[in-house]
mmCIF file with all atom_site columns, C-alpha atoms and ligand atoms in Angstrom:
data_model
loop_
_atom_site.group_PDB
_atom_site.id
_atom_site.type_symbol
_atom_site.label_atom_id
_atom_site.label_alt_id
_atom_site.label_comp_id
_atom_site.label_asym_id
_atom_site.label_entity_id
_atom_site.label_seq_id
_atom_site.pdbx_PDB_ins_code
_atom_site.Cartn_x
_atom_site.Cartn_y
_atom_site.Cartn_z
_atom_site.occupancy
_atom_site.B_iso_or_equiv
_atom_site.pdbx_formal_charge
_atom_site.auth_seq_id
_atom_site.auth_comp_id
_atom_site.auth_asym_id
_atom_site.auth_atom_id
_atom_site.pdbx_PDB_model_num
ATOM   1   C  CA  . UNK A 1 1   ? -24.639 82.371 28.330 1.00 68.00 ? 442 UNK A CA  1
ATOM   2   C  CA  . UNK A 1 2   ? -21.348 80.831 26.405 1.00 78.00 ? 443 UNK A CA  1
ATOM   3   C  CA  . UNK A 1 3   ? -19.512 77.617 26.703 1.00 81.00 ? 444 UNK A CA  1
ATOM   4   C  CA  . UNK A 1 4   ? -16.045 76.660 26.492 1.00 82.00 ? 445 UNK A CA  1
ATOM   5   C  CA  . UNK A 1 5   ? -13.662 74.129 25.565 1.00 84.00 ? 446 UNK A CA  1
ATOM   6   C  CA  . UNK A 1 6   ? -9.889  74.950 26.635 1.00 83.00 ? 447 UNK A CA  1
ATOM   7   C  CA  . UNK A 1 7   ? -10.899 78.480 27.779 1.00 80.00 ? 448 UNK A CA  1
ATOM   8   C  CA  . UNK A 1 8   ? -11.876 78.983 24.091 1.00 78.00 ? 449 UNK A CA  1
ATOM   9   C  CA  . UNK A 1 9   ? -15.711 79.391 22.661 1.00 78.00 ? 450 UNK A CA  1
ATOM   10  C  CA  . UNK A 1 10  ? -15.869 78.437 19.383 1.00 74.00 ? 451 UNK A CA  1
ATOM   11  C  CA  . UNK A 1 11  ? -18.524 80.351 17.287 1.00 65.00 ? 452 UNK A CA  1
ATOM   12  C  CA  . UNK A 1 12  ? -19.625 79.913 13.434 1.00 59.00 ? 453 UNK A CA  1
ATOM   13  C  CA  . UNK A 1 13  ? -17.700 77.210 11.779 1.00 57.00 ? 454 UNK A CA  1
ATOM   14  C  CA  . UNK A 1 14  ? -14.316 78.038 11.815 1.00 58.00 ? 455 UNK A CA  1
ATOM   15  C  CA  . UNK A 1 15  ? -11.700 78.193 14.433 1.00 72.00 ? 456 UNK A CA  1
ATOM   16  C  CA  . UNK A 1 16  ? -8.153  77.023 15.000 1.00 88.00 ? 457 UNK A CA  1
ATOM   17  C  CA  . UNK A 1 17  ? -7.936  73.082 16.492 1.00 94.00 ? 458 UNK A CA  1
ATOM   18  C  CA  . UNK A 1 18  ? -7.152  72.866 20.387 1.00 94.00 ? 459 UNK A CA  1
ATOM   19  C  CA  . UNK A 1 19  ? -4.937  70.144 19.519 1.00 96.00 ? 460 UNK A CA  1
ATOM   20  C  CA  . UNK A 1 20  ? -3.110  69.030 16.009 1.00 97.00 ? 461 UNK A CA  1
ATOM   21  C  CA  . UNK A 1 21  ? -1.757  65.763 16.455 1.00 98.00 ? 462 UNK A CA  1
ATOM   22  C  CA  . UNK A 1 22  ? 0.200   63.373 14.355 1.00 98.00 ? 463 UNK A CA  1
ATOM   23  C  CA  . UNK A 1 23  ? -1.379  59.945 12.814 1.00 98.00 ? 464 UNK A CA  1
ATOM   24  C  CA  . UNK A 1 24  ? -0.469  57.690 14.770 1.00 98.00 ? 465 UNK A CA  1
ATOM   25  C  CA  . UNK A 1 25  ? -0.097  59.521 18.207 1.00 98.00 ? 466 UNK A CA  1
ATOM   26  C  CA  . UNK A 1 26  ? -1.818  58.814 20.859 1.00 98.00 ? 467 UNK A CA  1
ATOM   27  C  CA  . UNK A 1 27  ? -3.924  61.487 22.830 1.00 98.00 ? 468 UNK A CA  1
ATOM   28  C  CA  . UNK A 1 28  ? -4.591  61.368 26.357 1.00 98.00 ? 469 UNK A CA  1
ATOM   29  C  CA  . UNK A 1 29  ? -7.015  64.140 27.136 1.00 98.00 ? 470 UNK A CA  1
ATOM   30  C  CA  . UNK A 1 30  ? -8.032  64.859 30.774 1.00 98.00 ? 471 UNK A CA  1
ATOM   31  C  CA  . UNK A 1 31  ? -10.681 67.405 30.972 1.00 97.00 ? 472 UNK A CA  1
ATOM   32  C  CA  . UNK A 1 32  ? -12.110 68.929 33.647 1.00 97.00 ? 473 UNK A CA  1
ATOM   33  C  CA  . UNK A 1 33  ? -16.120 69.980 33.852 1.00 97.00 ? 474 UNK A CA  1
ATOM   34  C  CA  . UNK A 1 34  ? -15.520 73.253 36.128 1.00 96.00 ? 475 UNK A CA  1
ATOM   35  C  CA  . UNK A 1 35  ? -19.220 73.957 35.455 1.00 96.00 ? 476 UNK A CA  1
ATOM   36  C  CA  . UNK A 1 36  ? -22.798 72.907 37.500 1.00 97.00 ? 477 UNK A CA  1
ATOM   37  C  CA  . UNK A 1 37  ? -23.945 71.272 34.535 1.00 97.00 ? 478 UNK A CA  1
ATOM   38  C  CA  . UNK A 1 38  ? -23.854 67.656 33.285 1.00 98.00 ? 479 UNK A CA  1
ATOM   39  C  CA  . UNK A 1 39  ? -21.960 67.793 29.547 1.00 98.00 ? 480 UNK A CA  1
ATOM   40  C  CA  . UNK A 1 40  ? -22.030 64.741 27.480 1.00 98.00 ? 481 UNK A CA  1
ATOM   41  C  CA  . UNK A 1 41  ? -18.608 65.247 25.454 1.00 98.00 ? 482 UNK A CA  1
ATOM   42  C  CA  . UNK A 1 42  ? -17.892 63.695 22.157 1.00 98.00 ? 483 UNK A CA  1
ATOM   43  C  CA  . UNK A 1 43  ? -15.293 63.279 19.457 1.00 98.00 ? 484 UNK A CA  1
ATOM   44  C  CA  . UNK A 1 44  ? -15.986 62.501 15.674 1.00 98.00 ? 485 UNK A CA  1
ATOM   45  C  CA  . UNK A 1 45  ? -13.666 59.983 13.980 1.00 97.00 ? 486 UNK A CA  1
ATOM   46  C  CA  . UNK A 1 46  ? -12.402 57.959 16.807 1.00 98.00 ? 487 UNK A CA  1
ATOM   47  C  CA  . UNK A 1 47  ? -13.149 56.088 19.585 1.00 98.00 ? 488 UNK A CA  1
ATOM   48  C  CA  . UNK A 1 48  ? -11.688 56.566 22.913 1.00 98.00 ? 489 UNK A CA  1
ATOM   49  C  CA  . UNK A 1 49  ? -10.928 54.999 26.198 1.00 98.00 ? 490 UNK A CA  1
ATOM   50  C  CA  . UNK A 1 50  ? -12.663 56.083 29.452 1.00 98.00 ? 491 UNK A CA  1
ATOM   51  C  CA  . UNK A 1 51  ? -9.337  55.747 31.581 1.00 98.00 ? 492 UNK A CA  1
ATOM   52  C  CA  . UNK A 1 52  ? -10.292 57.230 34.760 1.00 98.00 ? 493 UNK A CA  1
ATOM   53  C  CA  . UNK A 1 53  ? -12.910 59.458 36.630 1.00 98.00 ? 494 UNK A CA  1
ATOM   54  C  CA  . UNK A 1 54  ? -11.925 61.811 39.367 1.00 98.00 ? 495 UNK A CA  1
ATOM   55  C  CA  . UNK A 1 55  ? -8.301  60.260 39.369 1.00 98.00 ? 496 UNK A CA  1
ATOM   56  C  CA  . UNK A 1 56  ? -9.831  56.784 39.903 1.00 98.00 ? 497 UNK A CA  1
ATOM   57  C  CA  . UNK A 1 57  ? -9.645  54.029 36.756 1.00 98.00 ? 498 UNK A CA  1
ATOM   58  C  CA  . UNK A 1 58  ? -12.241 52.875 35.587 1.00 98.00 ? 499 UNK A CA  1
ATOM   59  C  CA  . UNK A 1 59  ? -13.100 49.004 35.639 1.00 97.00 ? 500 UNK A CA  1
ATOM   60  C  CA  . UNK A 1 60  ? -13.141 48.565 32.143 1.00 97.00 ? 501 UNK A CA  1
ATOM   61  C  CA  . UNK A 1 61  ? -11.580 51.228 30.342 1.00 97.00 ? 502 UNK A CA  1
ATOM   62  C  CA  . UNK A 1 62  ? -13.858 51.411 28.084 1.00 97.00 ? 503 UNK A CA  1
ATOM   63  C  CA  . UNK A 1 63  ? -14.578 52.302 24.231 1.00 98.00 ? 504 UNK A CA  1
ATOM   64  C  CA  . UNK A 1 64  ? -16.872 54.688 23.797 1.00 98.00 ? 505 UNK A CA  1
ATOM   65  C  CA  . UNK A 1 65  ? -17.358 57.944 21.500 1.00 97.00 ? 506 UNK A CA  1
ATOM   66  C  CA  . UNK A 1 66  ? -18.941 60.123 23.601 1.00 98.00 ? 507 UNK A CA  1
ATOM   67  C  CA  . UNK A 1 67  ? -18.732 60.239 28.031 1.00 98.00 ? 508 UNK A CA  1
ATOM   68  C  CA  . UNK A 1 68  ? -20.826 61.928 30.495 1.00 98.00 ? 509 UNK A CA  1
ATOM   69  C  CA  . UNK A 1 69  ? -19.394 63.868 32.611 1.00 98.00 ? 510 UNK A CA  1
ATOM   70  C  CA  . UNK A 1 70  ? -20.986 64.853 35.946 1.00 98.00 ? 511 UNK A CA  1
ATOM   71  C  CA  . UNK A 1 71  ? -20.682 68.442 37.714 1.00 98.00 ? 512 UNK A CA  1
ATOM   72  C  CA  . UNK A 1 72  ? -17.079 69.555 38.215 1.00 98.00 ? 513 UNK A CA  1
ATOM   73  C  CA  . UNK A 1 73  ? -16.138 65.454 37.741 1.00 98.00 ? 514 UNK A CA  1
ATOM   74  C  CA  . UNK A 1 74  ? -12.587 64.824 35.742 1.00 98.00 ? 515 UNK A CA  1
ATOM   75  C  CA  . UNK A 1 75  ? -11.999 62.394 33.145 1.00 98.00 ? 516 UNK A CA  1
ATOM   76  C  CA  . UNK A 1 76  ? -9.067  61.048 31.036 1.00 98.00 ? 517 UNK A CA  1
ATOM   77  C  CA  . UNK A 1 77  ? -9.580  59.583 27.921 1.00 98.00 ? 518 UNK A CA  1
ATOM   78  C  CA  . UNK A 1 78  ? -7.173  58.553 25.738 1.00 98.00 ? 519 UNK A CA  1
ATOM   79  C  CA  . UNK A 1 79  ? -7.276  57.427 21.606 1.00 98.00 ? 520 UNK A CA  1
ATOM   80  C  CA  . UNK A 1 80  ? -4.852  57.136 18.628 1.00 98.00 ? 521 UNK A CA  1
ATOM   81  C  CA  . UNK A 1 81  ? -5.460  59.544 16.940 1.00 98.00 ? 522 UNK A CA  1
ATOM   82  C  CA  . UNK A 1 82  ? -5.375  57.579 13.520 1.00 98.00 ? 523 UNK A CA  1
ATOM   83  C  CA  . UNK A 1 83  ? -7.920  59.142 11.229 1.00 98.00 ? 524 UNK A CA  1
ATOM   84  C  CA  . UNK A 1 84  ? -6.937  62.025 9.050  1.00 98.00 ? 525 UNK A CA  1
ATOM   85  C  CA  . UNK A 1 85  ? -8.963  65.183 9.409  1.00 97.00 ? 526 UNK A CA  1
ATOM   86  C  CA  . UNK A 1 86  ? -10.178 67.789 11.489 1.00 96.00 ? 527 UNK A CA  1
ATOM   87  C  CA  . UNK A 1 87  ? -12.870 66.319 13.982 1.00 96.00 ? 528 UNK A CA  1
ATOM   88  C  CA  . UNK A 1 88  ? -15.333 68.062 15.927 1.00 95.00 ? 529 UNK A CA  1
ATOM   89  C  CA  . UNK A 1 89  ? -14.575 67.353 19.705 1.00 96.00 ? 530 UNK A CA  1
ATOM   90  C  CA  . UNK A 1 90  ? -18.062 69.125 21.607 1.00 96.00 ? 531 UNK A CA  1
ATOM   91  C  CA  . UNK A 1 91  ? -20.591 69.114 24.220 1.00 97.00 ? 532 UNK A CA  1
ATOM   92  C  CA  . UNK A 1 92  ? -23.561 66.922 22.788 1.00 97.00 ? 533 UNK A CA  1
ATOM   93  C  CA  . UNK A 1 93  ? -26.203 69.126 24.280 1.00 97.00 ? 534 UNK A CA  1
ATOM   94  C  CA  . UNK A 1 94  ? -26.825 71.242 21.255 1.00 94.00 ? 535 UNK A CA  1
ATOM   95  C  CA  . UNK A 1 95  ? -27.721 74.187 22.985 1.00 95.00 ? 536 UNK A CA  1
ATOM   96  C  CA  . UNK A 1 96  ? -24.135 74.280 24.816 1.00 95.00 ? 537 UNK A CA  1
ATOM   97  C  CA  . UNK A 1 97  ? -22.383 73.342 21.763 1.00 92.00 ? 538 UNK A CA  1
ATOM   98  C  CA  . UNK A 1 98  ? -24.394 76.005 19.871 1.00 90.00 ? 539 UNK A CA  1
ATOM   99  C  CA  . UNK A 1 99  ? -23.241 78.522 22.448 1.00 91.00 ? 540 UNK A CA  1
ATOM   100 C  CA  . UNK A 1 100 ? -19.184 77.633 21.911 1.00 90.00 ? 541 UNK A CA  1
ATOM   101 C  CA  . UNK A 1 101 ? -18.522 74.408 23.482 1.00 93.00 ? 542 UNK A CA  1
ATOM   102 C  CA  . UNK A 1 102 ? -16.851 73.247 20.589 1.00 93.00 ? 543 UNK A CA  1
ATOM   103 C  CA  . UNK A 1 103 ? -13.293 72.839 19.227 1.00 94.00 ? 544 UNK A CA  1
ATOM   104 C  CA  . UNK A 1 104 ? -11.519 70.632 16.682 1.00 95.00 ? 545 UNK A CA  1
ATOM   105 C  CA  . UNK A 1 105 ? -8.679  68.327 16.802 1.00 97.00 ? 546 UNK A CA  1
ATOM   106 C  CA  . UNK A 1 106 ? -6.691  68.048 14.079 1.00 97.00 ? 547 UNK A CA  1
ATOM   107 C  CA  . UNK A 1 107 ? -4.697  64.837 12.928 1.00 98.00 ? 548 UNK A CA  1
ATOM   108 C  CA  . UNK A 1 108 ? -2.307  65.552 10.357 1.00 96.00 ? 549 UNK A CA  1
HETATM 109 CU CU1 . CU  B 2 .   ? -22.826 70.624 27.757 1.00 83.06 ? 865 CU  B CU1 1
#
């Protein structure tokens, strides 16, 4: 079985970033989990804002580095992207993110 991220499945190390932003931008990603399967998601080098679930917003928006996301659920989160690099954005379930669901985002 293989993941994705973006329609992509990332295998070995090296692949092109889903997203090269700025420093300084700010990212709003919303992501949908068109899959069965729970998929805890999380990004290296920032923290984010949980902005809304299934179109709804959340009470709290809050800060968090990595968000659960339930069986075909739909999240926005949103970050500056202010930390040089290229960051690992991926499912934390090892097996999935060992299988491709893994990309990088790249802040220039
Ligand atoms: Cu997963």
């Amino acid at each position: 079985m293989g993941w994705t991220v973006n329609g992509v499945t990332a295998t070995g190390h090296v692949h092109d970033p889903i997203i090269t932003a700025a420093r300084g931008e700010t990212l709003l990603l919303d992501m949908s989990n068109d899959t069965a399967w729970w998929h805890p998601i999380h990004l290296h080098g920032h923290s984010f804002r949980v902005l809304s679930r299934n179109g709804r917003p959340t009470r709290y928006r809050e800060w968090q580095d990595t968000v659960l996301m339930a069986p075909q659920e739909r999240v926005e989160i949103a970050f500056v992207a202010d930390n040089p690099g290229d960051w690992m954005f991926h499912c934390h379930i090892l097996e999935h993110q060992a299988a491709g669901m893994m990309a990088t985002i790249r802040v220039n």
